[in-house]
Amino acid sequence: MLQNIRVVLVNTSHPGNIGGAARAMKNMGVSRLVLVAPRDFPSVEAVARAAGAVDILDGARIVSTLEEALEGCSLVLGTSARDRHIPWPLLDPRECATTCMEQIDQGCEVALVFGREDSGLTNDELQRCHFHVHIPSDPEFSSLNLATAVQVLTYEVRMAWLAAQGQPTKMAKLETHAEQSSLPVTADELERFYTHLESTLVQIGFHDPDNPRHLMPRLRRLYGRSNISKLEMNILRGILTETQKVARGEVYKRRDN
Ligand code: SAH
């Protein structure tokens, strides 16, 4: 599906930015790069900045006009760092990504068009686009580096694509780890904790079973609200065990030795 998305770089001056854009694209699984009259390409600097994404550079199509670059596209999205005072349908990167998904879902071709480092896209070029896309940067310093702008847009495209595929956006390894430690504590584990807590509070003189003042029900209500995980329960039990050791004077004895 992401095969239907092409990144179009218009008249790029610095080959390093072409390499940076290629790397950004490959990171996000977008592979089709079209270069409209690049000023200095192919180049060693582009290869250096592409890191391992040389295949994207090697597969790049070089054309002389934007018109050729947009051939076959039913959706053209033109990026712009500033308001050109031409009223035009405007999307933020997230909306841009979902609009892309709607199109590629139907098998259509989409172009994300990026302008020159010094002057962006011309008004004529912007008028060839169905939508303009602006990354909501600080208006006082709104222009991103070209490859960085490619990264932001392709990242949003990837997030929308993963969501459309029903694929997770979190790394599997982290999830497995989170799954084990974040399992909720069971009722019996909670009961053992309350017993441990009560005996500790008695031991340190905070709780008097002959004058309980609803302390334990209040603490039960507090911990009951907390949706405690197994990992968190281990921490709480560890604190109680250490507290009991201090209360028995064991820790001080150990330190004295
Ligand atoms: N001085 C130029 C800035 C060009 S930056 C201008 O005023 O237009 C080079 C390219 O990076 C832009 O043409 C656009 O494709 C992209 N870009 C940079 N900042 C952006 C932003 N905030 N939103 C969308 N695209 C941006």
Coordinates of C-alpha atoms and ligand atoms in Angstrom, one line a residue:
M1 CA 0.0 0.0 0.0
L2 CA 2.8 2.5 0.9
Q3 CA 4.1 1.7 -2.6
N4 CA 1.4 4.0 -3.9
I5 CA 2.9 7.0 -2.1
R6 CA 5.7 9.0 -3.8
V7 CA 7.8 11.7 -2.3
V8 CA 8.5 14.5 -4.8
L9 CA 11.4 16.8 -4.1
V10 CA 11.4 19.9 -6.3
N11 CA 14.6 21.6 -7.4
T12 CA 16.5 20.5 -4.3
S13 CA 19.8 22.5 -3.9
H14 CA 21.7 20.4 -1.3
P15 CA 22.3 16.8 -2.1
G16 CA 22.7 16.1 1.6
N17 CA 19.0 16.9 2.0
I18 CA 18.1 14.3 -0.7
G19 CA 20.1 11.7 1.2
G20 CA 18.4 12.8 4.5
A21 CA 15.0 12.5 2.9
A22 CA 15.8 9.1 1.5
R23 CA 16.8 7.9 5.0
A24 CA 13.7 9.4 6.6
M25 CA 11.5 7.7 3.9
K26 CA 13.2 4.2 4.4
N27 CA 12.8 4.5 8.1
M28 CA 9.0 4.9 7.6
G29 CA 8.6 2.2 4.9
V30 CA 8.0 4.7 2.0
S31 CA 10.3 3.9 -0.9
R32 CA 9.3 5.9 -4.0
L33 CA 11.3 9.0 -4.5
V34 CA 11.0 11.4 -7.5
L35 CA 13.4 14.3 -8.0
V36 CA 12.4 17.2 -10.1
A37 CA 15.5 18.8 -11.6
P38 CA 17.8 18.4 -8.6
R39 CA 20.7 20.8 -8.7
D40 CA 23.4 18.4 -7.7
F41 CA 22.5 14.7 -8.0
P42 CA 23.8 11.9 -8.0
S43 CA 26.3 12.9 -5.4
V44 CA 28.6 11.5 -2.7
E45 CA 27.0 13.7 -0.1
A46 CA 23.6 12.3 -0.8
V47 CA 24.9 8.8 -0.4
A48 CA 26.6 9.7 2.9
R49 CA 23.5 11.3 4.4
A50 CA 21.3 8.4 3.2
A51 CA 23.2 6.1 5.6
G52 CA 21.7 2.7 4.7
A53 CA 19.0 4.0 2.4
V54 CA 21.1 4.0 -0.8
D55 CA 18.5 1.8 -2.5
I56 CA 16.0 4.6 -2.3
L57 CA 18.5 6.9 -4.0
D58 CA 19.3 4.3 -6.6
G59 CA 15.6 3.8 -7.4
A60 CA 14.9 7.5 -7.5
R61 CA 13.2 8.8 -10.7
I62 CA 14.7 12.0 -12.0
V63 CA 12.4 14.2 -14.1
S64 CA 12.6 17.7 -15.4
T65 CA 9.1 19.0 -14.5
L66 CA 6.6 18.7 -11.7
E67 CA 4.0 17.7 -14.2
E68 CA 6.0 14.6 -15.1
A69 CA 6.5 13.8 -11.4
L70 CA 2.8 13.9 -10.7
E71 CA 1.7 11.6 -13.6
G72 CA -0.8 9.1 -12.5
C73 CA -1.5 10.7 -9.1
S74 CA -5.1 11.3 -8.0
L75 CA -4.1 13.1 -4.9
V76 CA -1.4 15.7 -4.7
L77 CA -0.4 17.2 -1.4
G78 CA 1.9 20.3 -1.4
T79 CA 3.9 21.2 1.7
S80 CA 4.5 24.7 2.7
A81 CA 6.3 26.4 5.5
R82 CA 4.3 29.5 5.5
D83 CA 1.0 31.0 4.5
R84 CA 1.1 32.1 0.8
H85 CA -2.0 34.2 1.1
I86 CA -3.8 32.0 -1.5
P87 CA -6.9 30.5 0.1
W88 CA -6.5 26.8 -0.4
P89 CA -7.7 23.7 1.4
L90 CA -5.2 23.2 4.2
L91 CA -4.4 20.0 6.2
D92 CA -2.1 19.3 9.1
P93 CA 0.2 16.4 8.8
R94 CA -2.2 14.0 10.6
E95 CA -5.1 14.9 8.4
C96 CA -2.8 14.6 5.4
A97 CA -1.9 11.1 6.5
T98 CA -5.5 9.9 6.9
T99 CA -6.4 11.5 3.5
C100 CA -3.5 9.6 1.9
M101 CA -4.8 6.4 3.5
E102 CA -8.3 6.9 2.1
Q103 CA -6.8 7.3 -1.4
I104 CA -4.3 4.4 -1.4
D105 CA -7.0 2.2 0.1
Q106 CA -8.8 2.5 -3.2
G107 CA -5.6 1.7 -5.1
C108 CA -5.0 5.4 -6.1
E109 CA -1.6 7.0 -6.3
V110 CA -0.6 9.9 -4.0
A111 CA 2.2 12.5 -4.2
L112 CA 3.7 14.4 -1.2
V113 CA 5.5 17.4 -2.8
F114 CA 8.3 19.3 -1.1
G115 CA 9.8 22.6 -2.2
R116 CA 13.2 24.3 -2.5
E117 CA 15.3 24.9 0.6
D118 CA 15.5 28.7 -0.1
S119 CA 12.1 29.5 -1.5
G120 CA 9.8 26.5 -1.1
L121 CA 7.2 25.8 -3.8
T122 CA 6.1 28.5 -6.2
N123 CA 2.5 29.7 -6.2
D124 CA 2.1 27.9 -9.6
E125 CA 3.4 24.7 -8.2
L126 CA 1.2 25.0 -5.1
Q127 CA -1.9 25.5 -7.3
R128 CA -1.3 22.1 -8.9
C129 CA -1.9 20.5 -5.4
H130 CA -5.3 19.4 -4.2
F131 CA -4.4 20.3 -0.6
H132 CA -1.6 22.2 1.1
V133 CA 0.0 20.7 4.2
H134 CA 1.6 22.8 6.9
I135 CA 3.5 21.4 9.8
P136 CA 2.3 23.6 12.7
S137 CA 5.7 24.9 13.7
D138 CA 6.4 28.1 15.6
P139 CA 5.2 31.0 13.3
E140 CA 8.3 32.9 14.4
F141 CA 10.5 30.1 13.0
S142 CA 8.3 28.1 10.8
S143 CA 10.6 26.6 8.2
L144 CA 11.9 23.1 8.9
N145 CA 14.9 21.5 7.2
L146 CA 13.7 19.7 4.0
A147 CA 14.6 16.2 5.2
T148 CA 13.0 16.9 8.6
A149 CA 9.8 17.9 6.9
V150 CA 9.9 14.7 4.9
Q151 CA 10.4 12.8 8.2
V152 CA 7.4 14.4 9.9
L153 CA 5.0 13.7 7.0
T154 CA 6.2 10.1 6.4
Y155 CA 6.0 9.4 10.1
E156 CA 2.4 10.5 10.2
V157 CA 1.7 8.4 7.1
R158 CA 3.3 5.4 8.8
M159 CA 1.2 5.9 12.0
A160 CA -2.0 6.1 9.9
W161 CA -1.0 3.1 7.9
L162 CA -0.2 1.0 11.0
A163 CA -3.6 2.0 12.4
A164 CA -5.4 1.1 9.1
Q165 CA -3.6 -2.4 9.2
G166 CA -4.6 -2.9 12.8
Q167 CA -0.9 -3.3 13.6
P168 CA 0.6 -2.2 16.9
T169 CA 2.5 1.1 17.1
K170 CA 4.6 -0.1 20.0
M171 CA 7.6 -2.4 19.8
A172 CA 6.7 -6.0 20.5
K173 CA 9.6 -6.4 23.0
L174 CA 8.4 -3.5 25.2
E175 CA 4.9 -4.8 25.0
T176 CA 5.8 -8.3 26.3
H177 CA 7.7 -6.7 29.1
A178 CA 4.8 -4.4 29.9
E179 CA 2.4 -7.3 29.7
Q180 CA 4.1 -9.3 32.4
S181 CA 4.7 -6.5 34.9
S182 CA 1.5 -4.7 34.4
L183 CA -0.8 -7.7 35.1
P184 CA -3.3 -6.7 37.7
V185 CA -2.8 -8.0 41.3
T186 CA -5.3 -10.7 42.4
A187 CA -7.7 -10.4 45.3
D188 CA -5.7 -12.9 47.4
E189 CA -2.4 -11.1 46.8
L190 CA -4.2 -7.9 47.8
E191 CA -5.5 -9.5 51.0
R192 CA -1.9 -10.7 51.9
F193 CA -0.7 -7.2 51.3
Y194 CA -3.4 -5.7 53.7
T195 CA -2.3 -8.2 56.4
H196 CA 1.3 -7.2 55.9
L197 CA 0.4 -3.5 55.9
E198 CA -1.6 -3.8 59.1
S199 CA 1.1 -5.7 61.0
T200 CA 3.7 -3.2 59.9
L201 CA 1.6 -0.2 60.9
V202 CA 1.1 -1.8 64.3
Q203 CA 4.8 -2.5 64.6
I204 CA 5.8 1.1 63.9
G205 CA 3.1 2.4 66.3
F206 CA 1.0 4.1 63.6
H207 CA -2.0 1.9 64.0
D208 CA -3.7 0.8 67.3
P209 CA -6.0 -2.2 66.7
D210 CA -7.9 -1.2 69.9
N211 CA -8.6 2.2 68.5
P212 CA -8.7 1.6 64.7
R213 CA -10.4 4.8 63.6
H214 CA -11.4 3.2 60.3
L215 CA -7.8 3.2 59.2
M216 CA -7.7 -0.2 57.4
P217 CA -11.0 0.3 55.5
R218 CA -9.7 3.8 54.4
L219 CA -6.5 2.3 53.3
R220 CA -8.3 -0.5 51.5
R221 CA -10.4 2.1 49.7
L222 CA -7.2 4.0 48.7
Y223 CA -5.3 1.0 47.4
G224 CA -8.5 -0.5 45.8
R225 CA -8.8 2.6 43.6
S226 CA -5.2 2.3 42.4
N227 CA -5.5 -0.7 40.1
I228 CA -2.2 -2.0 41.4
S229 CA -0.1 -4.2 39.1
K230 CA 2.0 -7.2 40.2
L231 CA 5.2 -5.1 39.8
E232 CA 3.8 -2.3 42.0
M233 CA 2.7 -4.8 44.6
N234 CA 6.2 -6.2 44.8
I235 CA 7.5 -2.7 45.5
L236 CA 4.9 -2.1 48.2
R237 CA 5.7 -5.4 49.9
G238 CA 9.4 -4.7 49.7
I239 CA 8.9 -1.3 51.4
L240 CA 6.9 -3.0 54.2
T241 CA 9.5 -5.7 54.7
E242 CA 12.3 -3.1 54.9
T243 CA 10.2 -1.0 57.3
Q244 CA 9.7 -4.0 59.6
K245 CA 13.5 -4.6 59.6
V246 CA 14.1 -1.0 60.7
A247 CA 11.4 -1.3 63.3
R248 CA 13.0 -4.4 64.7
G249 CA 16.4 -2.5 64.8
E250 CA 17.9 -5.0 62.4
V251 CA 19.1 -2.4 59.9
Y252 CA 20.8 -0.3 62.6
K253 CA 22.4 -3.4 64.0
R254 CA 23.7 -4.3 60.6
R255 CA 25.1 -0.7 60.1
D256 CA 26.7 -0.7 63.5
N257 CA 28.6 -3.8 62.6
Ligands
SAH1 N1 12.0 29.5 2.8 C1 11.1 28.5 2.4 C2 11.3 27.3 3.2 C3 11.5 26.1 2.5 S1 11.9 24.8 3.5 C4 9.7 28.9 2.3 O1 9.4 30.0 2.9 O2 8.8 28.3 1.8 C5 11.9 23.5 2.3 C6 10.7 22.7 2.2 O3 10.5 22.0 3.4 C7 9.4 23.4 2.0 O4 9.2 23.8 0.7 C8 8.4 22.4 2.5 O5 8.3 21.4 1.5 C9 9.1 21.8 3.7 N2 8.8 22.5 4.9 C10 9.6 23.2 5.7 N3 8.9 23.6 6.8 C11 7.6 23.2 6.7 C12 6.4 23.3 7.5 N4 6.4 24.0 8.6 N5 5.3 22.7 7.0 C13 5.3 22.0 5.9 N6 6.4 21.9 5.1 C14 7.5 22.4 5.5

